[in-house]
Short mmCIF file of N, CA, C and O in Angstrom, two decimals:
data_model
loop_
_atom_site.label_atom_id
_atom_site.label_comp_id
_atom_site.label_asym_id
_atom_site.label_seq_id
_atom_site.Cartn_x
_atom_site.Cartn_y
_atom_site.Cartn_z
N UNK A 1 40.95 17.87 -26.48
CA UNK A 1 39.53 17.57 -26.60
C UNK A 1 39.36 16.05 -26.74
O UNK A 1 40.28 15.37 -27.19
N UNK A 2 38.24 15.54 -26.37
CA UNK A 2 37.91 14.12 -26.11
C UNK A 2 37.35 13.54 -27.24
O UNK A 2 36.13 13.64 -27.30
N UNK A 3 38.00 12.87 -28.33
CA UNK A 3 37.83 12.09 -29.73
C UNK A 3 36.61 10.40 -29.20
O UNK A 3 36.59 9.68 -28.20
N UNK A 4 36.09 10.41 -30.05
CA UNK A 4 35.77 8.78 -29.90
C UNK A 4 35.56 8.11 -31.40
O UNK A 4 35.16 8.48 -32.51
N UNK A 5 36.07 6.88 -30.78
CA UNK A 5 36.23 5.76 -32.31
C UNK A 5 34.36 5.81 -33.02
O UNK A 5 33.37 6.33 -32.53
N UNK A 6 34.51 5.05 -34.28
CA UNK A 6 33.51 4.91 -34.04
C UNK A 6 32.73 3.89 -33.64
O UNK A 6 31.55 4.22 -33.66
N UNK A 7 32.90 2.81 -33.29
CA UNK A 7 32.58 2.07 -31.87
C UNK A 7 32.15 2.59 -30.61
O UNK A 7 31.38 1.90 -29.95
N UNK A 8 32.42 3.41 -30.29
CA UNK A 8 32.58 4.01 -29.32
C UNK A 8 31.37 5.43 -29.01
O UNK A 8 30.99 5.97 -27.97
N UNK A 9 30.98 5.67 -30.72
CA UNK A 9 29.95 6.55 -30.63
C UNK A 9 28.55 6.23 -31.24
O UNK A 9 27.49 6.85 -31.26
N UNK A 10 28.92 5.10 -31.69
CA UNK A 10 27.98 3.97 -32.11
C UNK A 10 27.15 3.92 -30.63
O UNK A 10 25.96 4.25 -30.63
N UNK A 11 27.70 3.58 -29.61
CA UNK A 11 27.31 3.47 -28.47
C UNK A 11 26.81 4.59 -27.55
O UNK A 11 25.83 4.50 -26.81
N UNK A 12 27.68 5.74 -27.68
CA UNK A 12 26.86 6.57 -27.12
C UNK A 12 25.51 7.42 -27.80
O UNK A 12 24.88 8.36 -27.30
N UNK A 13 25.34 6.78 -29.01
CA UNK A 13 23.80 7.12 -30.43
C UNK A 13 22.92 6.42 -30.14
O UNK A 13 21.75 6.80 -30.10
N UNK A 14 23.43 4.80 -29.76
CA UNK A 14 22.25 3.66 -29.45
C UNK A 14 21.98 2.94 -30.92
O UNK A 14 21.03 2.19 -31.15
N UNK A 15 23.07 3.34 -31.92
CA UNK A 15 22.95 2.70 -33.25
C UNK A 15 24.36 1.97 -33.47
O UNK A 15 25.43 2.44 -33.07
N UNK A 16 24.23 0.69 -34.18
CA UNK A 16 25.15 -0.22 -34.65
C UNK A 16 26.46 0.72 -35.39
O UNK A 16 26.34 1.83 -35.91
N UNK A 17 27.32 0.17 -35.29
CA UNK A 17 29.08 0.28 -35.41
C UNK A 17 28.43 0.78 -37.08
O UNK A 17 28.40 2.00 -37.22
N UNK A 18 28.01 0.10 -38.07
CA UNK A 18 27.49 0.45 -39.11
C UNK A 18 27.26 1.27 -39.76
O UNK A 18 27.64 1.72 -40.84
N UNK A 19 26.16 1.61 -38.57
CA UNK A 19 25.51 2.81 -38.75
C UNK A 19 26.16 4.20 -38.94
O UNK A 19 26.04 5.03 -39.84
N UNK A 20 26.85 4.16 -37.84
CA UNK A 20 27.80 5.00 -37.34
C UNK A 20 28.72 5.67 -38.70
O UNK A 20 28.97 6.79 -39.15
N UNK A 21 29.07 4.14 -39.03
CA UNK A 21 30.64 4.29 -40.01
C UNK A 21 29.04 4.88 -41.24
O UNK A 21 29.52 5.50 -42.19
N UNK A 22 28.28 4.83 -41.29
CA UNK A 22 27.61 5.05 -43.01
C UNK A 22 27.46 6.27 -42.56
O UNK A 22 27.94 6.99 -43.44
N UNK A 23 27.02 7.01 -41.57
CA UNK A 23 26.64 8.38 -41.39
C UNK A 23 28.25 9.45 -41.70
O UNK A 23 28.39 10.56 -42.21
N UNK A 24 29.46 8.27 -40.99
CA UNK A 24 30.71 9.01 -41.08
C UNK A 24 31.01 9.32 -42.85
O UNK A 24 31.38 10.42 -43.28
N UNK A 25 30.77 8.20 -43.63
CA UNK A 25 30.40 8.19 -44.91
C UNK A 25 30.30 8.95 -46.03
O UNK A 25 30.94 9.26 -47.04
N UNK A 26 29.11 9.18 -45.41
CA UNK A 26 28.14 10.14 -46.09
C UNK A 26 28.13 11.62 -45.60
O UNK A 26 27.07 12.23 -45.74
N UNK A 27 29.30 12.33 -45.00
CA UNK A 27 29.55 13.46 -44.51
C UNK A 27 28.74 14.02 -43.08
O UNK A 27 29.00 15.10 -42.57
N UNK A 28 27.78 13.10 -42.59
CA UNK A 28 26.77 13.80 -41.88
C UNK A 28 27.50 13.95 -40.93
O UNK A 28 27.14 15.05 -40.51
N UNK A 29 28.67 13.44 -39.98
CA UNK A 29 29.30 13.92 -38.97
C UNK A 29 31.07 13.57 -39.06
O UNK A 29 31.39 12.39 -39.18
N UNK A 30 31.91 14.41 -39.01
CA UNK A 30 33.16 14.66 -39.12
C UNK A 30 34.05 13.82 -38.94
O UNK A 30 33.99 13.33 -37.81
N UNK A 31 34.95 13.40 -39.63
CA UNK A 31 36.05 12.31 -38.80
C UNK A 31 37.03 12.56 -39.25
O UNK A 31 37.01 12.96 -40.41
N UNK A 32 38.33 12.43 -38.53
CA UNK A 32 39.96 12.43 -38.62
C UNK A 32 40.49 11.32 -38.29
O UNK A 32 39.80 10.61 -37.56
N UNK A 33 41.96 10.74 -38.74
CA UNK A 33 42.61 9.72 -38.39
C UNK A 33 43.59 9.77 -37.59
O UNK A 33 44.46 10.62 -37.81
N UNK A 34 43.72 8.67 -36.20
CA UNK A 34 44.83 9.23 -35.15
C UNK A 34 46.04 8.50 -35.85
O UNK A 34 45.96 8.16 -37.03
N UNK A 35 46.89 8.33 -35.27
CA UNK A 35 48.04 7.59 -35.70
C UNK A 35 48.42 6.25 -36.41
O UNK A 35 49.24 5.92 -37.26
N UNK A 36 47.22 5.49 -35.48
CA UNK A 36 47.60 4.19 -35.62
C UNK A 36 46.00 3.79 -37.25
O UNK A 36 45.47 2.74 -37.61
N UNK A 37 45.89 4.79 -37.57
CA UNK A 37 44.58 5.15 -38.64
C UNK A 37 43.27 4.54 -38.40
O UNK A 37 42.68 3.85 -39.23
N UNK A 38 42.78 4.87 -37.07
CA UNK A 38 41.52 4.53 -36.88
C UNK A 38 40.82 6.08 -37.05
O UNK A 38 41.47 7.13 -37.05
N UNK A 39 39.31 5.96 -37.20
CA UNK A 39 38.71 6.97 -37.66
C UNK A 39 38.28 7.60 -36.16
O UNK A 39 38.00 6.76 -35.31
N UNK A 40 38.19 9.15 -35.75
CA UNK A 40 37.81 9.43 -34.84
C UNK A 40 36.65 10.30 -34.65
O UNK A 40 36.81 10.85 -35.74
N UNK A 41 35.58 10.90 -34.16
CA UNK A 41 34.93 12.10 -34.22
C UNK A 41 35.31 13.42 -32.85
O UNK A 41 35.01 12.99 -31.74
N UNK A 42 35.59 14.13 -32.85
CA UNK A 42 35.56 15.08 -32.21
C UNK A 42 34.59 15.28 -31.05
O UNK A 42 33.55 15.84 -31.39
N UNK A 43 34.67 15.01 -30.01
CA UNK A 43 33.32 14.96 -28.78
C UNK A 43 32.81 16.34 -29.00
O UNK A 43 32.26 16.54 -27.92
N UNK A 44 32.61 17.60 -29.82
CA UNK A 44 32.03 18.79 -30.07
C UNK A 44 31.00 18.18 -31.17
O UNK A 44 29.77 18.06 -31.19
N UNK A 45 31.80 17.94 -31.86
CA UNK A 45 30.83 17.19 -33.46
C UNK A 45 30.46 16.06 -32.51
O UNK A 45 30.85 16.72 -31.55
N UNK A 46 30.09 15.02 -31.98
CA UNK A 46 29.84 13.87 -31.55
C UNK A 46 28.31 15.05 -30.91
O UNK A 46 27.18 15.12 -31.39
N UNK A 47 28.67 15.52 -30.17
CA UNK A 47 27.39 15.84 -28.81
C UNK A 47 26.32 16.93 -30.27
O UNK A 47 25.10 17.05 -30.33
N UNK A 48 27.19 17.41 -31.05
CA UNK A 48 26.38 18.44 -31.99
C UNK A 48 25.53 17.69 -32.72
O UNK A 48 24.31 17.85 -32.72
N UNK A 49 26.24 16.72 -33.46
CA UNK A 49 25.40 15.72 -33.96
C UNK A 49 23.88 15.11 -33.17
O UNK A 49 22.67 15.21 -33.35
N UNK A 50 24.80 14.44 -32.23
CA UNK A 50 23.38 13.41 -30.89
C UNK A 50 22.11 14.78 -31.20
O UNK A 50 20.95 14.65 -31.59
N UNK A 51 22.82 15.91 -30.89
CA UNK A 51 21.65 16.58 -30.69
C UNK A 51 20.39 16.90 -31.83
O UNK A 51 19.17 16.98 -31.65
N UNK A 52 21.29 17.06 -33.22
CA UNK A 52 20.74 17.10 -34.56
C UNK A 52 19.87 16.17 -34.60
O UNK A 52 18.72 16.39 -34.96
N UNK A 53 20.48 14.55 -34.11
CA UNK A 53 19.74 13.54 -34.48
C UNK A 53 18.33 13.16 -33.69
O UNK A 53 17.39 12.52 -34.15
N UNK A 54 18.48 13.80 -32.24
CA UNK A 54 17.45 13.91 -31.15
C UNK A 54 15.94 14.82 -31.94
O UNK A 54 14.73 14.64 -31.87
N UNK A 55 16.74 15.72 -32.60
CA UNK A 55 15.64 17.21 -32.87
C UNK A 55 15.12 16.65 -34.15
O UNK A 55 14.04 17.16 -34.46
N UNK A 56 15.56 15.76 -34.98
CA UNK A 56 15.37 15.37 -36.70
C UNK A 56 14.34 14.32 -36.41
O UNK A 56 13.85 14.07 -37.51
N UNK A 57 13.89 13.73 -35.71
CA UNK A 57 12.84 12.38 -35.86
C UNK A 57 12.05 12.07 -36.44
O UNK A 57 12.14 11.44 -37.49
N UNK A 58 11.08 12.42 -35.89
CA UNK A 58 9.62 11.64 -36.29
C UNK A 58 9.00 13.23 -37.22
O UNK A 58 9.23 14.42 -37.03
N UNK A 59 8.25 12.58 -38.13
CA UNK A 59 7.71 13.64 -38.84
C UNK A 59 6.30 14.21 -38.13
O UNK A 59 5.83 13.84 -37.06
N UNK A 60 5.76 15.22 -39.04
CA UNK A 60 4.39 15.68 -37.69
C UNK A 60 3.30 14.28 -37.03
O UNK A 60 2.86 13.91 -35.94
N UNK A 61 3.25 13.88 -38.32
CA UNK A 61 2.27 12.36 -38.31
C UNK A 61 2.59 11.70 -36.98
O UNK A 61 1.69 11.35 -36.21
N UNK A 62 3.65 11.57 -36.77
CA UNK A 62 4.30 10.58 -36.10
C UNK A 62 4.90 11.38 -34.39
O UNK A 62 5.41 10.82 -33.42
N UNK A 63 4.61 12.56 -34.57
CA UNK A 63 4.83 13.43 -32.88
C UNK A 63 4.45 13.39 -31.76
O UNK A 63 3.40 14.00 -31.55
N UNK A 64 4.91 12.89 -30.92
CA UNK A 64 4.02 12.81 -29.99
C UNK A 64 4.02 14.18 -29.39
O UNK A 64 4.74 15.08 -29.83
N UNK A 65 3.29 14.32 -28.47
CA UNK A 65 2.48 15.36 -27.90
C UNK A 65 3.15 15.30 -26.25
O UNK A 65 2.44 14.43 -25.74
N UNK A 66 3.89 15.64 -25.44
CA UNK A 66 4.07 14.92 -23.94
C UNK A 66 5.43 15.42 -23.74
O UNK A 66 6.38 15.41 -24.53
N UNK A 67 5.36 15.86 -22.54
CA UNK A 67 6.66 16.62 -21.82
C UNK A 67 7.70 15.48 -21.45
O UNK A 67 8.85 15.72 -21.10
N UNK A 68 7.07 14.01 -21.56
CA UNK A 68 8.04 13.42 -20.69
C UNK A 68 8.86 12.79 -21.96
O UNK A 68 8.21 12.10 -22.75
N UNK A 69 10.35 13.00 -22.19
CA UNK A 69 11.25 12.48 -23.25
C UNK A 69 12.01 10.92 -23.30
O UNK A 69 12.74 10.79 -24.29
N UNK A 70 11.97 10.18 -22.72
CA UNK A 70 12.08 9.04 -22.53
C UNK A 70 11.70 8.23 -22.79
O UNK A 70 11.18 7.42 -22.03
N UNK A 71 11.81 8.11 -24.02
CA UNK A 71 10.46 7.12 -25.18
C UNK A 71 10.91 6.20 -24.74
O UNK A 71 11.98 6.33 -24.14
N UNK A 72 10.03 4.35 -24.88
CA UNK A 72 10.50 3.28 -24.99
C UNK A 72 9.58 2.69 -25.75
O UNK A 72 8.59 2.20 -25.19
N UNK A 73 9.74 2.60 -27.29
CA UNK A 73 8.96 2.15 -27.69
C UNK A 73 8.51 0.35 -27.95
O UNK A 73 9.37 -0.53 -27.93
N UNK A 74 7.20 0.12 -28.16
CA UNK A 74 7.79 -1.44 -27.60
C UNK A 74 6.20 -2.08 -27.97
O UNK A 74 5.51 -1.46 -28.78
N UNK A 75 5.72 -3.21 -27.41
CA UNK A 75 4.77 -4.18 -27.61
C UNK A 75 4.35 -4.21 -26.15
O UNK A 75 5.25 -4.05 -25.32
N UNK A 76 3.03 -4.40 -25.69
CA UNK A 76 2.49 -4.47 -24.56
C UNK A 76 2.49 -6.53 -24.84
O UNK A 76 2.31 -7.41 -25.69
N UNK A 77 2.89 -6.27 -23.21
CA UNK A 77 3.81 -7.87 -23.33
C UNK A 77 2.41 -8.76 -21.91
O UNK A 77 2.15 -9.97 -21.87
N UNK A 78 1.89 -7.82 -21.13
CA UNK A 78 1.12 -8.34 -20.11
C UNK A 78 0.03 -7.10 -19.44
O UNK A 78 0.58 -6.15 -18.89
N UNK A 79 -1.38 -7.12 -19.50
CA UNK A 79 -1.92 -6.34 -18.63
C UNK A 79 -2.99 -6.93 -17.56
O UNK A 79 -4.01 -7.59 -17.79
N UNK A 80 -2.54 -6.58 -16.52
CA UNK A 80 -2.83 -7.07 -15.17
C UNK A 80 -4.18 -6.28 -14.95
O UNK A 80 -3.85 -5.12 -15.16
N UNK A 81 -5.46 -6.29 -14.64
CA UNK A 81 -6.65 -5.26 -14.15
C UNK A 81 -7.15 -5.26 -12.79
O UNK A 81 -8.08 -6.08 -12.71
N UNK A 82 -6.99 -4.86 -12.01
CA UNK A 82 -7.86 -4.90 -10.63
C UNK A 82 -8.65 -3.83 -10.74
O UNK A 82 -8.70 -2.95 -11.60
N UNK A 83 -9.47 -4.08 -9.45
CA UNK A 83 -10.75 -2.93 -9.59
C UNK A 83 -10.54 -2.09 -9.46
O UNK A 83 -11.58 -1.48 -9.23
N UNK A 84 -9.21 -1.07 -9.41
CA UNK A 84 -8.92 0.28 -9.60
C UNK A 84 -8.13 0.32 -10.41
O UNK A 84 -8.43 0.80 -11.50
N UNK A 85 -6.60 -0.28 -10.13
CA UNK A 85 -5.16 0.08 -10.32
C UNK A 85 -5.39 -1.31 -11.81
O UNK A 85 -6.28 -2.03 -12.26
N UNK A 86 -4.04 -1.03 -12.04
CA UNK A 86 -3.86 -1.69 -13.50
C UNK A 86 -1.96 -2.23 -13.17
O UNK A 86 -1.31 -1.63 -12.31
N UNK A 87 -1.45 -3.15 -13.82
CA UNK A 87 -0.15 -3.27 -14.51
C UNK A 87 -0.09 -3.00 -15.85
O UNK A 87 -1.15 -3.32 -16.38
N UNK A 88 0.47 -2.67 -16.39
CA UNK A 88 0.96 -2.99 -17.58
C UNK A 88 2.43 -2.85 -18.36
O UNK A 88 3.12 -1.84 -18.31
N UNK A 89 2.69 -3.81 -18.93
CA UNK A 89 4.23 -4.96 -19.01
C UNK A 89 4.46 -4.27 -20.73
O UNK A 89 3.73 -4.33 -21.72
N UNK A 90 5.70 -3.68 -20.53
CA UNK A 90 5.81 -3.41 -21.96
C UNK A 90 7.53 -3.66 -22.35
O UNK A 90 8.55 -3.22 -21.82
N UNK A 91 7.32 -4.49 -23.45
CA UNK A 91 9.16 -5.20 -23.72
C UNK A 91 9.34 -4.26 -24.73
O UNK A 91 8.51 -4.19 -25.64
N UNK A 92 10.43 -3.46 -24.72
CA UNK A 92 11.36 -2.31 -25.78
C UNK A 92 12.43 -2.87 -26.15
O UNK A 92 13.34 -2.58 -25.37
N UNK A 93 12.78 -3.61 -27.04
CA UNK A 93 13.66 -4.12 -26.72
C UNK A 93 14.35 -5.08 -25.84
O UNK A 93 13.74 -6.07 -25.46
N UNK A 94 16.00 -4.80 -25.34
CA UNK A 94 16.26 -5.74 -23.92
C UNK A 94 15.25 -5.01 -23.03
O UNK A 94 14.72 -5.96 -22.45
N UNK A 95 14.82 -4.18 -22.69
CA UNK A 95 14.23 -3.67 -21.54
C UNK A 95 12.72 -4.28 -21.44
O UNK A 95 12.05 -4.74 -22.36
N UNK A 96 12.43 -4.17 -20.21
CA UNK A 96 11.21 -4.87 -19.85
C UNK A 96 10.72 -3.71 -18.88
O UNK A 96 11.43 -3.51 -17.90
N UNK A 97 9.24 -2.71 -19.11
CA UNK A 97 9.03 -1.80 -18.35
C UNK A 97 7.97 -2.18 -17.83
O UNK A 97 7.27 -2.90 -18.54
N UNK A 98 7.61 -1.92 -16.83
CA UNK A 98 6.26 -2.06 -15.86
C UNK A 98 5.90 -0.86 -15.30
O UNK A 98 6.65 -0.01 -14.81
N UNK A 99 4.43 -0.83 -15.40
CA UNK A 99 3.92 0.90 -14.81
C UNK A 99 2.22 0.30 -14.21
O UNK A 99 1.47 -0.57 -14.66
N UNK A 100 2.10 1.31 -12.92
CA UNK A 100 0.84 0.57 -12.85
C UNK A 100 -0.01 1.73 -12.86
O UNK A 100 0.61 2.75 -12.52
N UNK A 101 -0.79 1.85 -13.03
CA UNK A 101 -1.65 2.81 -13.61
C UNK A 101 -3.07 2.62 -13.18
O UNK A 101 -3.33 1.48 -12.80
N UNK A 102 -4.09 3.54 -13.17
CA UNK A 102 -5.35 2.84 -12.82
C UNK A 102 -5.98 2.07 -13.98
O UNK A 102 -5.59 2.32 -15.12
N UNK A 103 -6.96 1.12 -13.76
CA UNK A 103 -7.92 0.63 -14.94
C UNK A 103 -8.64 1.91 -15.58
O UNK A 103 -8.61 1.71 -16.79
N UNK A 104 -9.13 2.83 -15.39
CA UNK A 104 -9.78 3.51 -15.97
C UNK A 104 -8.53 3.80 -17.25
O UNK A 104 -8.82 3.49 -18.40
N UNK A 105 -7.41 4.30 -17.00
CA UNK A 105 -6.02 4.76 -18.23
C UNK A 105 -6.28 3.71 -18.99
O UNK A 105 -6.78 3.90 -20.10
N UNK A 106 -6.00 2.43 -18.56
CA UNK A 106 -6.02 0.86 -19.49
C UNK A 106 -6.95 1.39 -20.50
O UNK A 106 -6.75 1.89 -21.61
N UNK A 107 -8.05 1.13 -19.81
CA UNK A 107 -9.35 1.12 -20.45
C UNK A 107 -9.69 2.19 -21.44
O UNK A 107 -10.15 1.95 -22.55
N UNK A 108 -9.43 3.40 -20.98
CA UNK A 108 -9.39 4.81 -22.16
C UNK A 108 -8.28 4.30 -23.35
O UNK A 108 -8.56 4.27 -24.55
N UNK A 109 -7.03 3.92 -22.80
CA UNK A 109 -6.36 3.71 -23.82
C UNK A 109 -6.34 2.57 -24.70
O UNK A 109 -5.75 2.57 -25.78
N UNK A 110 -7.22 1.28 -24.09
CA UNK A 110 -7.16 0.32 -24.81
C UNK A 110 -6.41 -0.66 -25.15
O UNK A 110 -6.56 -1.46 -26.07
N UNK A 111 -5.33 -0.53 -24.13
CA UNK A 111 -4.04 -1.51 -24.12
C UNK A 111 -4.68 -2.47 -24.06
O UNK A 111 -5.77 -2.58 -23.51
N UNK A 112 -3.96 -3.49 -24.74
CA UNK A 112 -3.99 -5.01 -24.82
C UNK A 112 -2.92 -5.37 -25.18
O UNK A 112 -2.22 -4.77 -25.99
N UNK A 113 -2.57 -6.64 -24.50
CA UNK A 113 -1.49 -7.58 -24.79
C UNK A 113 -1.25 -7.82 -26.72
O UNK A 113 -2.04 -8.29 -27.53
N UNK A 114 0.02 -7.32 -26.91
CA UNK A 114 0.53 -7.54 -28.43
C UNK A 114 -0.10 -6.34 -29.42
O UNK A 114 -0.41 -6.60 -30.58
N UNK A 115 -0.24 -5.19 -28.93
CA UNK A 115 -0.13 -3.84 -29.55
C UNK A 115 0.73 -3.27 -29.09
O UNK A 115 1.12 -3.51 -27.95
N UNK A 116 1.47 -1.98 -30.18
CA UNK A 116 2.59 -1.16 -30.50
C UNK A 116 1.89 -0.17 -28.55
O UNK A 116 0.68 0.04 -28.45
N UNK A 117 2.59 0.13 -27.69
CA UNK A 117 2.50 1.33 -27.21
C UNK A 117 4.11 1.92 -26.94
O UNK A 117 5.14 1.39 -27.35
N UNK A 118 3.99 2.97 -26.24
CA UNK A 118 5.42 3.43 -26.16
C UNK A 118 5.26 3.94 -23.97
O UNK A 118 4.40 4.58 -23.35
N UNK A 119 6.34 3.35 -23.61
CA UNK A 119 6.33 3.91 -21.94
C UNK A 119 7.10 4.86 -22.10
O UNK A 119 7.65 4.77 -23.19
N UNK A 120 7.46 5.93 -21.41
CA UNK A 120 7.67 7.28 -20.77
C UNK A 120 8.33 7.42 -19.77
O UNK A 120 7.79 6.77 -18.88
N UNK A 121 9.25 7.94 -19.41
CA UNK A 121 9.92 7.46 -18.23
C UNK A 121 10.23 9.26 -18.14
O UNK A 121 10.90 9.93 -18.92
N UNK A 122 9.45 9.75 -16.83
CA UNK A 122 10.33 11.09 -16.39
C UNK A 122 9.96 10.99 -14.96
O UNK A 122 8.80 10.78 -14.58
N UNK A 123 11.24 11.19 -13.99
CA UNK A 123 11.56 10.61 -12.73
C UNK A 123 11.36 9.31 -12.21
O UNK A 123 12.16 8.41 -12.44
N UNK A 124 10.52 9.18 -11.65
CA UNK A 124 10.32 7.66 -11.27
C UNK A 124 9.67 7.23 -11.80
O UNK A 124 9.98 6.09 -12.12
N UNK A 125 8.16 7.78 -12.36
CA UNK A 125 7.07 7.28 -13.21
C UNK A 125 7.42 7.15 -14.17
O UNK A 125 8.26 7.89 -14.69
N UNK A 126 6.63 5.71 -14.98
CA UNK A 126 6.61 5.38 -16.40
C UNK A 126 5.36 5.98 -16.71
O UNK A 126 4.41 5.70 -15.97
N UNK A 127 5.20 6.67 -17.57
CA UNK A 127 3.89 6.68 -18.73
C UNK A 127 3.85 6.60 -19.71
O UNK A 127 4.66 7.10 -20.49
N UNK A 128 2.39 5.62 -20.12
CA UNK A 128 2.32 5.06 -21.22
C UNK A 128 1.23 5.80 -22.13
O UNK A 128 0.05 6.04 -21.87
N UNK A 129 2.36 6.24 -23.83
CA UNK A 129 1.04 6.53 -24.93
C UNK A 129 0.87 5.04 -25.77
O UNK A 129 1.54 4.05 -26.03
N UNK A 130 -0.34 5.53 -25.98
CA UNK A 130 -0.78 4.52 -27.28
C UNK A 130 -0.02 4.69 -28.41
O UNK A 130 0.49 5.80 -28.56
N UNK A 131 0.17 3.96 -29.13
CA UNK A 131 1.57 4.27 -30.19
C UNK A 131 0.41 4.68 -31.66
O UNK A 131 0.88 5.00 -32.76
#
C-alpha cells in the first residue's frame, strides 16, 4: 500500500507541513515509522481523512448552497462592465480567476472591486457567489 510523509500529504490537503504534523499529533489521522524514522500515513487513512476533512467545513451559517464544488475563495481584484457582458477578476490566493458573466449577475450581486466573493469552477465555467 502507498504510505506518504508528511510533507507529502501536507500537499495533497493544501495545508502547511505543520499542519499536517499537529493533526498527526493530536490523533486525528494515523501514522507509523519507516526505517529510516520518518513519520508516514497510510494512503487508506490519507484519502479517509481528505474526505472527513472535505465533509467537516463550514458550519450551516457559512454553507453555501450550489452544485458546483470548486470553491476559490478570494477578493474581487477588477470588474470590467459593458452593456451586456461583464469581467470579473478574482485573486484566491496564487490564483488569479476571470469569469465573464453578464452585467445584469454583476449588478444583482453587487460585486465590486475589494469585497470577499468566492469563484466556482465546474467544467469550463467559473461561477461566482457573493461570499
Amino acid at each position: 500500500m502507498q504510505s506518504y510523509t508528511i510533507g507529502q500529504a501536507a500537499r495533497l490537503l493544501g495545508v502547511s507541513p505543520d499542519t499536517a504534523r499537529r493533526w498527526a499529533d493530536a490523533g486525528r489521522v494515523a501514522t507509523h515509522r519507516d526505517e529510516a524514522g520518518r513519520r508516514l500515513i497510510d494512503g487508506r487513512d490519507l484519502a479517509a481523512f481528505s474526505v472527513e476533512l472535505a465533509g467537516g467545513g463550514a458550519d450551516d451559517e457559512d454553507a453555501s448552497y450550489t452544485t458546483a464544488r470548486n470553491a476559490f475563495p478570494g477578493i474581487v481584484t477588477a470588474v470590467k462592465l459593458g452593456d451586456v457582458a461583464a469581467q470579473v477578476e478574482i485573486q484566491a490566493g496564487p490564483h488569479r480567476l476571470v469569469s465573464l458573466l453578464t452585467r445584469e449577475a454583476v449588478e444583482e450581486l453587487g460585486l465590486e472591486v475589494g469585497m470577499r466573493a468566492t469563484a466556482r469552477v465546474k467544467s469550463t465555467s467559473v461561477h461566482i457567489d457573493r461570499a
